[in-house]
């Protein structure tokens, strides 16, 4: 694990310790883990982490929820490899890792941060073969 990732995991753990997750939050987290099929977070695999990211993307989870979910996973014993996978992922393919988006940018890791170019507009021009006269 790189030094940067270790620092990010420590920051995630520190954030987790600052949180007072009530029962309602724990239920929301449990719903995500249940949908993924994770019964014991300490035994979570990289494949489980991949599936978790898909569930989060499909549910359009908020950045705060994602950060809190990962913090709870850290508290509940997710392995460093799994935490590293989460933090290094780029769900929205914008070139920024999940860790960069939730800790540095404060942006949504499920939505690209750079504006996407609009689809090319189709220019409609009058057809040269039609000569219409408008009468009212």
JSON list of C-alpha atoms in Angstrom, two decimals:
[
{"chain": "A", "resi": 1, "resn": "UNK", "atom": "CA", "xyz": [0.00, 0.00, 0.00]},
{"chain": "A", "resi": 2, "resn": "UNK", "atom": "CA", "xyz": [1.42, 3.38, -0.98]},
{"chain": "A", "resi": 3, "resn": "UNK", "atom": "CA", "xyz": [2.09, 6.05, 1.62]},
{"chain": "A", "resi": 4, "resn": "UNK", "atom": "CA", "xyz": [-0.64, 8.23, 0.10]},
{"chain": "A", "resi": 5, "resn": "UNK", "atom": "CA", "xyz": [-3.15, 5.40, 0.37]},
{"chain": "A", "resi": 6, "resn": "UNK", "atom": "CA", "xyz": [-2.11, 4.72, 3.96]},
{"chain": "A", "resi": 7, "resn": "UNK", "atom": "CA", "xyz": [-2.75, 8.38, 4.76]},
{"chain": "A", "resi": 8, "resn": "UNK", "atom": "CA", "xyz": [-6.14, 8.22, 3.05]},
{"chain": "A", "resi": 9, "resn": "UNK", "atom": "CA", "xyz": [-7.09, 5.08, 5.01]},
{"chain": "A", "resi": 10, "resn": "UNK", "atom": "CA", "xyz": [-5.99, 6.83, 8.21]},
{"chain": "A", "resi": 11, "resn": "UNK", "atom": "CA", "xyz": [-8.07, 9.87, 7.28]},
{"chain": "A", "resi": 12, "resn": "UNK", "atom": "CA", "xyz": [-11.04, 7.60, 6.59]},
{"chain": "A", "resi": 13, "resn": "UNK", "atom": "CA", "xyz": [-10.58, 5.91, 9.95]},
{"chain": "A", "resi": 14, "resn": "UNK", "atom": "CA", "xyz": [-10.28, 9.27, 11.70]},
{"chain": "A", "resi": 15, "resn": "UNK", "atom": "CA", "xyz": [-13.48, 10.41, 10.00]},
{"chain": "A", "resi": 16, "resn": "UNK", "atom": "CA", "xyz": [-15.18, 7.19, 11.07]},
{"chain": "A", "resi": 17, "resn": "UNK", "atom": "CA", "xyz": [-14.22, 7.72, 14.69]},
{"chain": "A", "resi": 18, "resn": "UNK", "atom": "CA", "xyz": [-15.68, 11.24, 14.60]},
{"chain": "A", "resi": 19, "resn": "UNK", "atom": "CA", "xyz": [-19.03, 9.96, 13.37]},
{"chain": "A", "resi": 20, "resn": "UNK", "atom": "CA", "xyz": [-21.89, 8.95, 15.59]},
{"chain": "A", "resi": 21, "resn": "UNK", "atom": "CA", "xyz": [-23.68, 6.58, 13.26]},
{"chain": "A", "resi": 22, "resn": "UNK", "atom": "CA", "xyz": [-27.21, 6.16, 14.53]},
{"chain": "A", "resi": 23, "resn": "UNK", "atom": "CA", "xyz": [-29.33, 3.08, 13.97]},
{"chain": "A", "resi": 24, "resn": "UNK", "atom": "CA", "xyz": [-30.91, 4.55, 10.85]},
{"chain": "A", "resi": 25, "resn": "UNK", "atom": "CA", "xyz": [-27.51, 5.04, 9.19]},
{"chain": "A", "resi": 26, "resn": "UNK", "atom": "CA", "xyz": [-26.48, 1.54, 10.18]},
{"chain": "A", "resi": 27, "resn": "UNK", "atom": "CA", "xyz": [-29.66, 0.23, 8.53]},
{"chain": "A", "resi": 28, "resn": "UNK", "atom": "CA", "xyz": [-28.87, 2.10, 5.31]},
{"chain": "A", "resi": 29, "resn": "UNK", "atom": "CA", "xyz": [-25.34, 0.69, 5.33]},
{"chain": "A", "resi": 30, "resn": "UNK", "atom": "CA", "xyz": [-26.73, -2.77, 6.06]},
{"chain": "A", "resi": 31, "resn": "UNK", "atom": "CA", "xyz": [-29.06, -2.47, 3.07]},
{"chain": "A", "resi": 32, "resn": "UNK", "atom": "CA", "xyz": [-26.08, -1.80, 0.79]},
{"chain": "A", "resi": 33, "resn": "UNK", "atom": "CA", "xyz": [-24.04, -4.69, 2.21]},
{"chain": "A", "resi": 34, "resn": "UNK", "atom": "CA", "xyz": [-27.08, -6.98, 1.97]},
{"chain": "A", "resi": 35, "resn": "UNK", "atom": "CA", "xyz": [-27.65, -6.06, -1.67]},
{"chain": "A", "resi": 36, "resn": "UNK", "atom": "CA", "xyz": [-24.00, -6.81, -2.41]},
{"chain": "A", "resi": 37, "resn": "UNK", "atom": "CA", "xyz": [-24.13, -10.05, -0.43]},
{"chain": "A", "resi": 38, "resn": "UNK", "atom": "CA", "xyz": [-21.54, -9.11, 2.21]},
{"chain": "A", "resi": 39, "resn": "UNK", "atom": "CA", "xyz": [-22.25, -10.70, 5.57]},
{"chain": "A", "resi": 40, "resn": "UNK", "atom": "CA", "xyz": [-18.90, -10.01, 7.24]},
{"chain": "A", "resi": 41, "resn": "UNK", "atom": "CA", "xyz": [-17.09, -6.83, 6.22]},
{"chain": "A", "resi": 42, "resn": "UNK", "atom": "CA", "xyz": [-13.79, -8.18, 7.50]},
{"chain": "A", "resi": 43, "resn": "UNK", "atom": "CA", "xyz": [-14.04, -10.95, 4.86]},
{"chain": "A", "resi": 44, "resn": "UNK", "atom": "CA", "xyz": [-14.99, -8.63, 2.01]},
{"chain": "A", "resi": 45, "resn": "UNK", "atom": "CA", "xyz": [-13.17, -9.26, -1.27]},
{"chain": "A", "resi": 46, "resn": "UNK", "atom": "CA", "xyz": [-12.18, -6.95, -4.11]},
{"chain": "A", "resi": 47, "resn": "UNK", "atom": "CA", "xyz": [-15.08, -8.43, -6.10]},
{"chain": "A", "resi": 48, "resn": "UNK", "atom": "CA", "xyz": [-17.43, -7.44, -3.26]},
{"chain": "A", "resi": 49, "resn": "UNK", "atom": "CA", "xyz": [-15.95, -3.94, -3.37]},
{"chain": "A", "resi": 50, "resn": "UNK", "atom": "CA", "xyz": [-16.53, -3.76, -7.15]},
{"chain": "A", "resi": 51, "resn": "UNK", "atom": "CA", "xyz": [-20.14, -4.81, -6.65]},
{"chain": "A", "resi": 52, "resn": "UNK", "atom": "CA", "xyz": [-20.55, -2.27, -3.83]},
{"chain": "A", "resi": 53, "resn": "UNK", "atom": "CA", "xyz": [-19.39, 0.52, -6.14]},
{"chain": "A", "resi": 54, "resn": "UNK", "atom": "CA", "xyz": [-21.93, -0.59, -8.76]},
{"chain": "A", "resi": 55, "resn": "UNK", "atom": "CA", "xyz": [-24.72, -0.57, -6.17]},
{"chain": "A", "resi": 56, "resn": "UNK", "atom": "CA", "xyz": [-23.70, 2.90, -5.00]},
{"chain": "A", "resi": 57, "resn": "UNK", "atom": "CA", "xyz": [-23.59, 4.19, -8.58]},
{"chain": "A", "resi": 58, "resn": "UNK", "atom": "CA", "xyz": [-26.99, 2.66, -9.38]},
{"chain": "A", "resi": 59, "resn": "UNK", "atom": "CA", "xyz": [-28.53, 4.14, -6.25]},
{"chain": "A", "resi": 60, "resn": "UNK", "atom": "CA", "xyz": [-27.05, 7.59, -6.91]},
{"chain": "A", "resi": 61, "resn": "UNK", "atom": "CA", "xyz": [-25.71, 7.73, -3.36]},
{"chain": "A", "resi": 62, "resn": "UNK", "atom": "CA", "xyz": [-24.57, 11.10, -2.04]},
{"chain": "A", "resi": 63, "resn": "UNK", "atom": "CA", "xyz": [-20.85, 11.80, -1.50]},
{"chain": "A", "resi": 64, "resn": "UNK", "atom": "CA", "xyz": [-21.48, 12.03, 2.25]},
{"chain": "A", "resi": 65, "resn": "UNK", "atom": "CA", "xyz": [-23.20, 8.64, 2.25]},
{"chain": "A", "resi": 66, "resn": "UNK", "atom": "CA", "xyz": [-20.32, 7.05, 0.32]},
{"chain": "A", "resi": 67, "resn": "UNK", "atom": "CA", "xyz": [-17.76, 8.54, 2.69]},
{"chain": "A", "resi": 68, "resn": "UNK", "atom": "CA", "xyz": [-19.78, 7.40, 5.70]},
{"chain": "A", "resi": 69, "resn": "UNK", "atom": "CA", "xyz": [-20.28, 3.90, 4.28]},
{"chain": "A", "resi": 70, "resn": "UNK", "atom": "CA", "xyz": [-16.53, 3.52, 3.73]},
{"chain": "A", "resi": 71, "resn": "UNK", "atom": "CA", "xyz": [-15.85, 4.90, 7.20]},
{"chain": "A", "resi": 72, "resn": "UNK", "atom": "CA", "xyz": [-18.23, 2.34, 8.68]},
{"chain": "A", "resi": 73, "resn": "UNK", "atom": "CA", "xyz": [-16.49, -0.40, 6.64]},
{"chain": "A", "resi": 74, "resn": "UNK", "atom": "CA", "xyz": [-13.15, 0.72, 8.12]},
{"chain": "A", "resi": 75, "resn": "UNK", "atom": "CA", "xyz": [-14.61, 0.57, 11.65]},
{"chain": "A", "resi": 76, "resn": "UNK", "atom": "CA", "xyz": [-16.08, -2.87, 10.97]},
{"chain": "A", "resi": 77, "resn": "UNK", "atom": "CA", "xyz": [-12.75, -4.31, 9.87]},
{"chain": "A", "resi": 78, "resn": "UNK", "atom": "CA", "xyz": [-12.54, -4.05, 6.07]},
{"chain": "A", "resi": 79, "resn": "UNK", "atom": "CA", "xyz": [-9.07, -5.16, 5.01]},
{"chain": "A", "resi": 80, "resn": "UNK", "atom": "CA", "xyz": [-6.50, -2.56, 3.90]},
{"chain": "A", "resi": 81, "resn": "UNK", "atom": "CA", "xyz": [-6.59, -4.07, 0.39]},
{"chain": "A", "resi": 82, "resn": "UNK", "atom": "CA", "xyz": [-10.35, -3.54, 0.11]},
{"chain": "A", "resi": 83, "resn": "UNK", "atom": "CA", "xyz": [-10.16, -0.02, 1.52]},
{"chain": "A", "resi": 84, "resn": "UNK", "atom": "CA", "xyz": [-7.33, 0.75, -0.88]},
{"chain": "A", "resi": 85, "resn": "UNK", "atom": "CA", "xyz": [-9.42, -0.56, -3.78]},
{"chain": "A", "resi": 86, "resn": "UNK", "atom": "CA", "xyz": [-12.35, 1.67, -2.80]},
{"chain": "A", "resi": 87, "resn": "UNK", "atom": "CA", "xyz": [-10.17, 4.75, -2.35]},
{"chain": "A", "resi": 88, "resn": "UNK", "atom": "CA", "xyz": [-8.27, 4.23, -5.63]},
{"chain": "A", "resi": 89, "resn": "UNK", "atom": "CA", "xyz": [-11.41, 3.61, -7.70]},
{"chain": "A", "resi": 90, "resn": "UNK", "atom": "CA", "xyz": [-12.73, 6.08, -10.26]},
{"chain": "A", "resi": 91, "resn": "UNK", "atom": "CA", "xyz": [-16.42, 5.24, -10.54]},
{"chain": "A", "resi": 92, "resn": "UNK", "atom": "CA", "xyz": [-17.30, 8.14, -12.83]},
{"chain": "A", "resi": 93, "resn": "UNK", "atom": "CA", "xyz": [-14.19, 7.81, -15.03]},
{"chain": "A", "resi": 94, "resn": "UNK", "atom": "CA", "xyz": [-13.24, 11.47, -14.69]},
{"chain": "A", "resi": 95, "resn": "UNK", "atom": "CA", "xyz": [-9.62, 10.79, -13.79]},
{"chain": "A", "resi": 96, "resn": "UNK", "atom": "CA", "xyz": [-10.09, 11.57, -10.07]},
{"chain": "A", "resi": 97, "resn": "UNK", "atom": "CA", "xyz": [-10.03, 8.77, -7.52]},
{"chain": "A", "resi": 98, "resn": "UNK", "atom": "CA", "xyz": [-12.79, 8.32, -5.00]},
{"chain": "A", "resi": 99, "resn": "UNK", "atom": "CA", "xyz": [-10.37, 9.43, -2.26]},
{"chain": "A", "resi": 100, "resn": "UNK", "atom": "CA", "xyz": [-9.48, 12.62, -4.16]},
{"chain": "A", "resi": 101, "resn": "UNK", "atom": "CA", "xyz": [-13.13, 13.41, -4.71]},
{"chain": "A", "resi": 102, "resn": "UNK", "atom": "CA", "xyz": [-14.35, 12.86, -1.15]},
{"chain": "A", "resi": 103, "resn": "UNK", "atom": "CA", "xyz": [-11.31, 14.15, 0.76]},
{"chain": "A", "resi": 104, "resn": "UNK", "atom": "CA", "xyz": [-9.80, 16.84, -1.46]},
{"chain": "A", "resi": 105, "resn": "UNK", "atom": "CA", "xyz": [-12.37, 18.04, -3.97]},
{"chain": "A", "resi": 106, "resn": "UNK", "atom": "CA", "xyz": [-15.57, 17.55, -2.01]},
{"chain": "A", "resi": 107, "resn": "UNK", "atom": "CA", "xyz": [-17.22, 16.48, -5.26]},
{"chain": "A", "resi": 108, "resn": "UNK", "atom": "CA", "xyz": [-19.54, 13.65, -6.12]},
{"chain": "A", "resi": 109, "resn": "UNK", "atom": "CA", "xyz": [-17.53, 10.53, -7.04]},
{"chain": "A", "resi": 110, "resn": "UNK", "atom": "CA", "xyz": [-20.50, 9.24, -9.04]},
{"chain": "A", "resi": 111, "resn": "UNK", "atom": "CA", "xyz": [-20.59, 12.20, -11.44]},
{"chain": "A", "resi": 112, "resn": "UNK", "atom": "CA", "xyz": [-17.76, 13.41, -13.69]},
{"chain": "A", "resi": 113, "resn": "UNK", "atom": "CA", "xyz": [-16.32, 16.70, -12.47]},
{"chain": "A", "resi": 114, "resn": "UNK", "atom": "CA", "xyz": [-15.29, 18.08, -15.82]},
{"chain": "A", "resi": 115, "resn": "UNK", "atom": "CA", "xyz": [-18.15, 19.38, -17.91]},
{"chain": "A", "resi": 116, "resn": "UNK", "atom": "CA", "xyz": [-18.94, 16.97, -20.65]},
{"chain": "A", "resi": 117, "resn": "UNK", "atom": "CA", "xyz": [-19.19, 18.51, -24.12]},
{"chain": "A", "resi": 118, "resn": "UNK", "atom": "CA", "xyz": [-22.77, 18.70, -25.34]},
{"chain": "A", "resi": 119, "resn": "UNK", "atom": "CA", "xyz": [-23.71, 16.32, -28.10]},
{"chain": "A", "resi": 120, "resn": "UNK", "atom": "CA", "xyz": [-23.02, 17.77, -31.50]},
{"chain": "A", "resi": 121, "resn": "UNK", "atom": "CA", "xyz": [-25.96, 19.84, -32.57]},
{"chain": "A", "resi": 122, "resn": "UNK", "atom": "CA", "xyz": [-27.44, 18.91, -35.84]},
{"chain": "A", "resi": 123, "resn": "UNK", "atom": "CA", "xyz": [-27.76, 21.94, -38.07]},
{"chain": "A", "resi": 124, "resn": "UNK", "atom": "CA", "xyz": [-30.94, 21.90, -40.02]},
{"chain": "A", "resi": 125, "resn": "UNK", "atom": "CA", "xyz": [-30.80, 23.66, -43.31]},
{"chain": "A", "resi": 126, "resn": "UNK", "atom": "CA", "xyz": [-33.52, 24.08, -45.84]},
{"chain": "A", "resi": 127, "resn": "UNK", "atom": "CA", "xyz": [-33.55, 21.47, -48.51]},
{"chain": "A", "resi": 128, "resn": "UNK", "atom": "CA", "xyz": [-32.40, 22.86, -51.85]},
{"chain": "A", "resi": 129, "resn": "UNK", "atom": "CA", "xyz": [-35.00, 20.81, -53.71]},
{"chain": "A", "resi": 130, "resn": "UNK", "atom": "CA", "xyz": [-38.01, 22.13, -51.87]},
{"chain": "A", "resi": 131, "resn": "UNK", "atom": "CA", "xyz": [-39.26, 25.56, -52.67]},
{"chain": "A", "resi": 132, "resn": "UNK", "atom": "CA", "xyz": [-42.18, 26.26, -50.43]},
{"chain": "A", "resi": 133, "resn": "UNK", "atom": "CA", "xyz": [-44.26, 29.38, -50.48]},
{"chain": "A", "resi": 134, "resn": "UNK", "atom": "CA", "xyz": [-46.01, 30.14, -47.27]},
{"chain": "A", "resi": 135, "resn": "UNK", "atom": "CA", "xyz": [-49.36, 31.75, -47.45]},
{"chain": "A", "resi": 136, "resn": "UNK", "atom": "CA", "xyz": [-51.59, 32.80, -44.65]}
]
